[in-house]
Amino acid sequence: MSLGPQFTGWFGELKTIVAQKLFLPSADYVDLNNVTIRTHRGTTQIDHVIISRYGVFVVETKNMSGWIFGSEDDPFWTKINKGNKLRFKNPLHQNEGHIRALSNLARIQPESMHSVVVFRGDCSLKTQLPPNVLASGYITYVKNKRQVFFTEAEVARIVEAIKAGMLPKTRATHLKHVDHLKQRFESTTTCARCGSPLVLRTARSGSNAGKQFFGCSRFPSCRYARNVE
Ligand SMILES: [Zn+2]
């Protein structure tokens, strides 16, 4: 018997919630989930922001089952599950945008921010990925970051700045975000991340070698890429 994607998704979610409640002491870590903030280009939605003296952890979660293939620089990664292939945006690059937006909003030095990508669900990472891409052990990863960046007062200031800047968690906020995203990411002429022109390129390496995509003309300082329909 195999569990349906909905069940594994729900179970993955539950496991993460329980782990966070059990192992990240709330006195040391403030966890804000589903944070939607305004950017100069619309809105951006962040799954988890964990604020502590050890820095601000910006967590992008992916609910997926199957084998995951990707690399740090590849604009797209691939998931293979029961013979079905799915291409998706490199979540490390997505998270760079989240970090920039949060850094601007709450005036946080990017050096004190940690990007974390967490895969939930029944999946395994099949290629070499940086240590901040995890299929398990997420809480341990966070707890092992012990370099102190902030005082208690700075932590409180950052938490308040994010809370003050985040949009209320309403359905209207969510729909507005989806609408902004749709407009931005449908463009084949303008970079959805930085607004520079897009250019047609061909992937030279990785699982998508030979395939064409639209990439930002500011590459490598902006790594935005999108599919050619
Ligand atoms: Zn760009």
PDB file of C-alpha atoms in Angstrom, residues 19-205:
ATOM      1  CA  ALA A  19       9.433  18.852  15.732  1.00  0.00           C
ATOM      2  CA  GLN A  20       9.460  22.619  15.868  1.00  0.00           C
ATOM      3  CA  LYS A  21       7.287  22.759  18.957  1.00  0.00           C
ATOM      4  CA  LEU A  22       9.367  20.112  20.700  1.00  0.00           C
ATOM      5  CA  PHE A  23      12.865  21.115  19.838  1.00  0.00           C
ATOM      6  CA  LEU A  24      13.175  24.815  19.156  1.00  0.00           C
ATOM      7  CA  PRO A  25      12.765  26.480  22.551  1.00  0.00           C
ATOM      8  CA  SER A  26      10.366  29.390  22.149  1.00  0.00           C
ATOM      9  CA  ALA A  27      12.431  31.529  24.514  1.00  0.00           C
ATOM     10  CA  ASP A  28      15.286  31.488  22.024  1.00  0.00           C
ATOM     11  CA  TYR A  29      13.519  31.203  18.668  1.00  0.00           C
ATOM     12  CA  VAL A  30      10.524  33.185  17.453  1.00  0.00           C
ATOM     13  CA  ASP A  31       8.837  31.355  14.597  1.00  0.00           C
ATOM     14  CA  LEU A  32       6.617  33.335  12.246  1.00  0.00           C
ATOM     15  CA  ASN A  33       4.951  31.237   9.578  1.00  0.00           C
ATOM     16  CA  ASN A  34       3.384  32.158   6.257  1.00  0.00           C
ATOM     17  CA  VAL A  35       4.798  35.671   6.153  1.00  0.00           C
ATOM     18  CA  THR A  36       3.598  37.741   3.194  1.00  0.00           C
ATOM     19  CA  ILE A  37       5.350  41.061   2.720  1.00  0.00           C
ATOM     20  CA  ARG A  38       5.265  43.819   0.171  1.00  0.00           C
ATOM     21  CA  THR A  39       8.197  44.311  -2.155  1.00  0.00           C
ATOM     22  CA  HIS A  40       8.746  47.009  -4.772  1.00  0.00           C
ATOM     23  CA  ARG A  41       7.541  44.462  -7.291  1.00  0.00           C
ATOM     24  CA  GLY A  42       4.374  43.235  -5.546  1.00  0.00           C
ATOM     25  CA  THR A  43       4.374  40.742  -2.698  1.00  0.00           C
ATOM     26  CA  THR A  44       6.407  37.773  -1.619  1.00  0.00           C
ATOM     27  CA  GLN A  45       5.374  34.865   0.610  1.00  0.00           C
ATOM     28  CA  ILE A  46       7.783  33.141   2.992  1.00  0.00           C
ATOM     29  CA  ASP A  47       6.936  29.804   4.630  1.00  0.00           C
ATOM     30  CA  HIS A  48       8.863  30.298   7.886  1.00  0.00           C
ATOM     31  CA  VAL A  49      10.915  33.067   9.390  1.00  0.00           C
ATOM     32  CA  ILE A  50      12.711  32.052  12.576  1.00  0.00           C
ATOM     33  CA  ILE A  51      14.265  34.938  14.477  1.00  0.00           C
ATOM     34  CA  SER A  52      16.919  34.295  17.113  1.00  0.00           C
ATOM     35  CA  ARG A  53      20.143  35.716  18.505  1.00  0.00           C
ATOM     36  CA  TYR A  54      21.829  33.299  16.093  1.00  0.00           C
ATOM     37  CA  GLY A  55      20.429  35.113  13.096  1.00  0.00           C
ATOM     38  CA  VAL A  56      17.256  35.076  11.031  1.00  0.00           C
ATOM     39  CA  PHE A  57      16.444  31.750   9.390  1.00  0.00           C
ATOM     40  CA  VAL A  58      14.448  32.060   6.201  1.00  0.00           C
ATOM     41  CA  VAL A  59      12.889  28.699   5.451  1.00  0.00           C
ATOM     42  CA  GLU A  60      11.479  27.642   2.115  1.00  0.00           C
ATOM     43  CA  THR A  61       9.598  24.353   2.310  1.00  0.00           C
ATOM     44  CA  LYS A  62       8.811  22.067  -0.591  1.00  0.00           C
ATOM     45  CA  ASN A  63       6.160  19.419  -0.175  1.00  0.00           C
ATOM     46  CA  MET A  64       7.263  16.760  -2.614  1.00  0.00           C
ATOM     47  CA  SER A  65       7.637  13.023  -2.892  1.00  0.00           C
ATOM     48  CA  GLY A  66      10.118  11.226  -5.097  1.00  0.00           C
ATOM     49  CA  TRP A  67      13.694  11.749  -6.206  1.00  0.00           C
ATOM     50  CA  ILE A  68      15.062  15.278  -6.330  1.00  0.00           C
ATOM     51  CA  PHE A  69      17.824  16.301  -8.755  1.00  0.00           C
ATOM     52  CA  GLY A  70      19.445  19.711  -8.840  1.00  0.00           C
ATOM     53  CA  SER A  71      22.504  21.790  -8.208  1.00  0.00           C
ATOM     54  CA  GLU A  72      23.251  25.067  -6.517  1.00  0.00           C
ATOM     55  CA  ASP A  73      23.428  27.029  -9.800  1.00  0.00           C
ATOM     56  CA  ASP A  74      20.925  25.187 -11.981  1.00  0.00           C
ATOM     57  CA  PRO A  75      17.925  27.537 -12.538  1.00  0.00           C
ATOM     58  CA  PHE A  76      15.572  24.551 -12.432  1.00  0.00           C
ATOM     59  CA  TRP A  77      15.553  21.364 -10.432  1.00  0.00           C
ATOM     60  CA  THR A  78      13.765  18.140 -11.294  1.00  0.00           C
ATOM     61  CA  LYS A  79      11.562  15.795  -9.310  1.00  0.00           C
ATOM     62  CA  ILE A  80      10.931  12.259 -10.512  1.00  0.00           C
ATOM     63  CA  ASN A  81       8.137  10.313  -8.901  1.00  0.00           C
ATOM     64  CA  LYS A  82       6.865   7.027 -10.336  1.00  0.00           C
ATOM     65  CA  GLY A  83       8.123   7.977 -13.785  1.00  0.00           C
ATOM     66  CA  ASN A  84       6.605  11.471 -13.687  1.00  0.00           C
ATOM     67  CA  LYS A  85       9.048  14.308 -14.183  1.00  0.00           C
ATOM     68  CA  LEU A  86       8.433  17.785 -12.814  1.00  0.00           C
ATOM     69  CA  ARG A  87      10.634  20.798 -13.308  1.00  0.00           C
ATOM     70  CA  PHE A  88      10.557  23.452 -10.615  1.00  0.00           C
ATOM     71  CA  LYS A  89      12.449  26.632  -9.831  1.00  0.00           C
ATOM     72  CA  ASN A  90      15.653  26.292  -7.853  1.00  0.00           C
ATOM     73  CA  PRO A  91      14.368  26.953  -4.304  1.00  0.00           C
ATOM     74  CA  LEU A  92      17.747  28.376  -3.239  1.00  0.00           C
ATOM     75  CA  HIS A  93      17.301  31.133  -5.820  1.00  0.00           C
ATOM     76  CA  GLN A  94      13.693  31.680  -4.719  1.00  0.00           C
ATOM     77  CA  ASN A  95      14.877  32.054  -1.168  1.00  0.00           C
ATOM     78  CA  GLU A  96      17.471  34.665  -2.168  1.00  0.00           C
ATOM     79  CA  GLY A  97      14.541  36.886  -3.134  1.00  0.00           C
ATOM     80  CA  HIS A  98      12.856  36.245   0.214  1.00  0.00           C
ATOM     81  CA  ILE A  99      16.030  37.160   2.056  1.00  0.00           C
ATOM     82  CA  ARG A 100      16.420  40.386   0.100  1.00  0.00           C
ATOM     83  CA  ALA A 101      12.808  41.404   0.754  1.00  0.00           C
ATOM     84  CA  LEU A 102      13.032  40.623   4.453  1.00  0.00           C
ATOM     85  CA  SER A 103      16.383  42.348   4.755  1.00  0.00           C
ATOM     86  CA  ASN A 104      14.856  45.514   3.257  1.00  0.00           C
ATOM     87  CA  LEU A 105      11.688  45.341   5.320  1.00  0.00           C
ATOM     88  CA  ALA A 106      13.243  44.805   8.738  1.00  0.00           C
ATOM     89  CA  ARG A 107      16.677  46.346   8.057  1.00  0.00           C
ATOM     90  CA  ILE A 108      18.578  43.122   8.704  1.00  0.00           C
ATOM     91  CA  GLN A 109      22.125  42.615   7.411  1.00  0.00           C
ATOM     92  CA  PRO A 110      22.014  39.758   4.875  1.00  0.00           C
ATOM     93  CA  GLU A 111      25.154  38.313   6.552  1.00  0.00           C
ATOM     94  CA  SER A 112      23.062  37.533   9.627  1.00  0.00           C
ATOM     95  CA  MET A 113      20.421  35.655   7.637  1.00  0.00           C
ATOM     96  CA  HIS A 114      20.417  31.927   6.918  1.00  0.00           C
ATOM     97  CA  SER A 115      18.743  30.430   3.889  1.00  0.00           C
ATOM     98  CA  VAL A 116      17.230  27.000   4.570  1.00  0.00           C
ATOM     99  CA  VAL A 117      15.415  24.810   2.051  1.00  0.00           C
ATOM    100  CA  VAL A 118      13.453  21.927   3.525  1.00  0.00           C
ATOM    101  CA  PHE A 119      11.952  19.095   1.518  1.00  0.00           C
ATOM    102  CA  ARG A 120       9.036  17.421   3.218  1.00  0.00           C
ATOM    103  CA  GLY A 121       7.265  14.305   2.152  1.00  0.00           C
ATOM    104  CA  ASP A 122       8.758  11.010   1.127  1.00  0.00           C
ATOM    105  CA  CYS A 123      11.632  12.215  -0.996  1.00  0.00           C
ATOM    106  CA  SER A 124      15.360  11.788  -1.362  1.00  0.00           C
ATOM    107  CA  LEU A 125      17.973  14.186  -2.656  1.00  0.00           C
ATOM    108  CA  LYS A 126      19.788  12.372  -5.449  1.00  0.00           C
ATOM    109  CA  THR A 127      22.467  14.922  -6.277  1.00  0.00           C
ATOM    110  CA  GLN A 128      25.060  16.799  -4.282  1.00  0.00           C
ATOM    111  CA  LEU A 129      23.397  19.866  -2.760  1.00  0.00           C
ATOM    112  CA  PRO A 130      24.651  22.478  -0.301  1.00  0.00           C
ATOM    113  CA  PRO A 131      24.210  21.695   3.427  1.00  0.00           C
ATOM    114  CA  ASN A 132      21.324  24.178   3.739  1.00  0.00           C
ATOM    115  CA  VAL A 133      19.139  21.962   1.525  1.00  0.00           C
ATOM    116  CA  LEU A 134      17.635  19.317   3.778  1.00  0.00           C
ATOM    117  CA  ALA A 135      15.254  16.397   3.553  1.00  0.00           C
ATOM    118  CA  SER A 136      15.558  15.767   7.303  1.00  0.00           C
ATOM    119  CA  GLY A 137      17.322  17.161  10.349  1.00  0.00           C
ATOM    120  CA  TYR A 138      16.076  20.694   9.832  1.00  0.00           C
ATOM    121  CA  ILE A 139      15.798  21.551  13.527  1.00  0.00           C
ATOM    122  CA  THR A 140      19.294  20.219  14.204  1.00  0.00           C
ATOM    123  CA  TYR A 141      20.612  22.338  11.353  1.00  0.00           C
ATOM    124  CA  VAL A 142      19.040  25.470  12.877  1.00  0.00           C
ATOM    125  CA  LYS A 143      20.185  24.652  16.398  1.00  0.00           C
ATOM    126  CA  ASN A 144      23.763  24.043  15.261  1.00  0.00           C
ATOM    127  CA  LYS A 145      24.113  27.620  14.044  1.00  0.00           C
ATOM    128  CA  ARG A 146      25.645  29.132  17.173  1.00  0.00           C
ATOM    129  CA  GLN A 147      27.303  32.305  15.963  1.00  0.00           C
ATOM    130  CA  VAL A 148      25.628  35.168  17.833  1.00  0.00           C
ATOM    131  CA  PHE A 149      24.489  38.055  15.637  1.00  0.00           C
ATOM    132  CA  PHE A 150      21.934  39.872  17.772  1.00  0.00           C
ATOM    133  CA  THR A 151      21.189  40.980  21.308  1.00  0.00           C
ATOM    134  CA  GLU A 152      17.800  40.149  22.843  1.00  0.00           C
ATOM    135  CA  ALA A 153      16.741  43.731  22.122  1.00  0.00           C
ATOM    136  CA  GLU A 154      17.698  43.416  18.458  1.00  0.00           C
ATOM    137  CA  VAL A 155      15.749  40.166  18.199  1.00  0.00           C
ATOM    138  CA  ALA A 156      12.693  41.933  19.629  1.00  0.00           C
ATOM    139  CA  ARG A 157      13.119  44.844  17.212  1.00  0.00           C
ATOM    140  CA  ILE A 158      13.338  42.503  14.198  1.00  0.00           C
ATOM    141  CA  VAL A 159      10.284  40.503  15.299  1.00  0.00           C
ATOM    142  CA  GLU A 160       8.271  43.718  15.679  1.00  0.00           C
ATOM    143  CA  ALA A 161       9.476  45.096  12.344  1.00  0.00           C
ATOM    144  CA  ILE A 162       8.429  41.929  10.521  1.00  0.00           C
ATOM    145  CA  LYS A 163       5.084  41.725  12.312  1.00  0.00           C
ATOM    146  CA  ALA A 164       4.400  45.375  11.517  1.00  0.00           C
ATOM    147  CA  GLY A 165       5.330  44.930   7.858  1.00  0.00           C
ATOM    148  CA  MET A 166       3.640  41.616   7.114  1.00  0.00           C
ATOM    149  CA  LEU A 167       0.252  41.585   5.471  1.00  0.00           C
ATOM    150  CA  PRO A 168      -2.625  40.123   7.466  1.00  0.00           C
ATOM    151  CA  LYS A 169      -3.078  36.394   6.870  1.00  0.00           C
ATOM    152  CA  THR A 170      -6.349  36.694   5.019  1.00  0.00           C
ATOM    153  CA  ARG A 171      -7.608  35.019   1.906  1.00  0.00           C
ATOM    154  CA  ALA A 172      -7.555  38.426   0.191  1.00  0.00           C
ATOM    155  CA  THR A 173      -3.825  38.773   0.918  1.00  0.00           C
ATOM    156  CA  HIS A 174      -3.189  35.326  -0.470  1.00  0.00           C
ATOM    157  CA  LEU A 175      -5.197  35.968  -3.637  1.00  0.00           C
ATOM    158  CA  LYS A 176      -3.483  39.306  -4.188  1.00  0.00           C
ATOM    159  CA  HIS A 177      -0.106  37.615  -3.856  1.00  0.00           C
ATOM    160  CA  VAL A 178      -1.085  34.913  -6.348  1.00  0.00           C
ATOM    161  CA  ASP A 179      -2.301  37.583  -8.752  1.00  0.00           C
ATOM    162  CA  HIS A 180       0.941  39.590  -8.479  1.00  0.00           C
ATOM    163  CA  LEU A 181       2.936  36.434  -9.023  1.00  0.00           C
ATOM    164  CA  LYS A 182       0.920  35.475 -12.056  1.00  0.00           C
ATOM    165  CA  GLN A 183       1.489  38.869 -13.666  1.00  0.00           C
ATOM    166  CA  ARG A 184       5.200  38.895 -12.891  1.00  0.00           C
ATOM    167  CA  PHE A 185       5.990  35.340 -13.820  1.00  0.00           C
ATOM    168  CA  GLU A 186       3.964  35.364 -17.036  1.00  0.00           C
ATOM    169  CA  SER A 187       6.273  37.968 -18.518  1.00  0.00           C
ATOM    170  CA  THR A 188       8.735  36.721 -21.147  1.00  0.00           C
ATOM    171  CA  THR A 189      10.375  40.140 -21.498  1.00  0.00           C
ATOM    172  CA  THR A 190      10.925  41.373 -17.931  1.00  0.00           C
ATOM    173  CA  CYS A 191      12.708  39.620 -15.062  1.00  0.00           C
ATOM    174  CA  ALA A 192      10.179  38.797 -12.325  1.00  0.00           C
ATOM    175  CA  ARG A 193      12.836  39.284  -9.671  1.00  0.00           C
ATOM    176  CA  CYS A 194      14.673  42.487 -10.580  1.00  0.00           C
ATOM    177  CA  GLY A 195      12.810  44.011 -13.524  1.00  0.00           C
ATOM    178  CA  SER A 196      15.721  43.822 -16.017  1.00  0.00           C
ATOM    179  CA  PRO A 197      15.135  42.499 -19.551  1.00  0.00           C
ATOM    180  CA  LEU A 198      15.036  38.729 -20.072  1.00  0.00           C
ATOM    181  CA  VAL A 199      17.145  37.015 -22.718  1.00  0.00           C
ATOM    182  CA  LEU A 200      16.728  33.613 -24.358  1.00  0.00           C
ATOM    183  CA  ARG A 201      19.466  31.215 -23.273  1.00  0.00           C
ATOM    184  CA  THR A 202      20.307  27.537 -23.549  1.00  0.00           C
ATOM    185  CA  ALA A 203      21.181  25.519 -20.449  1.00  0.00           C
ATOM    186  CA  ARG A 204      24.730  24.225 -20.762  1.00  0.00           C
ATOM    187  CA  SER A 205      24.825  21.771 -17.900  1.00  0.00           C
TER     188      SER A 205
END
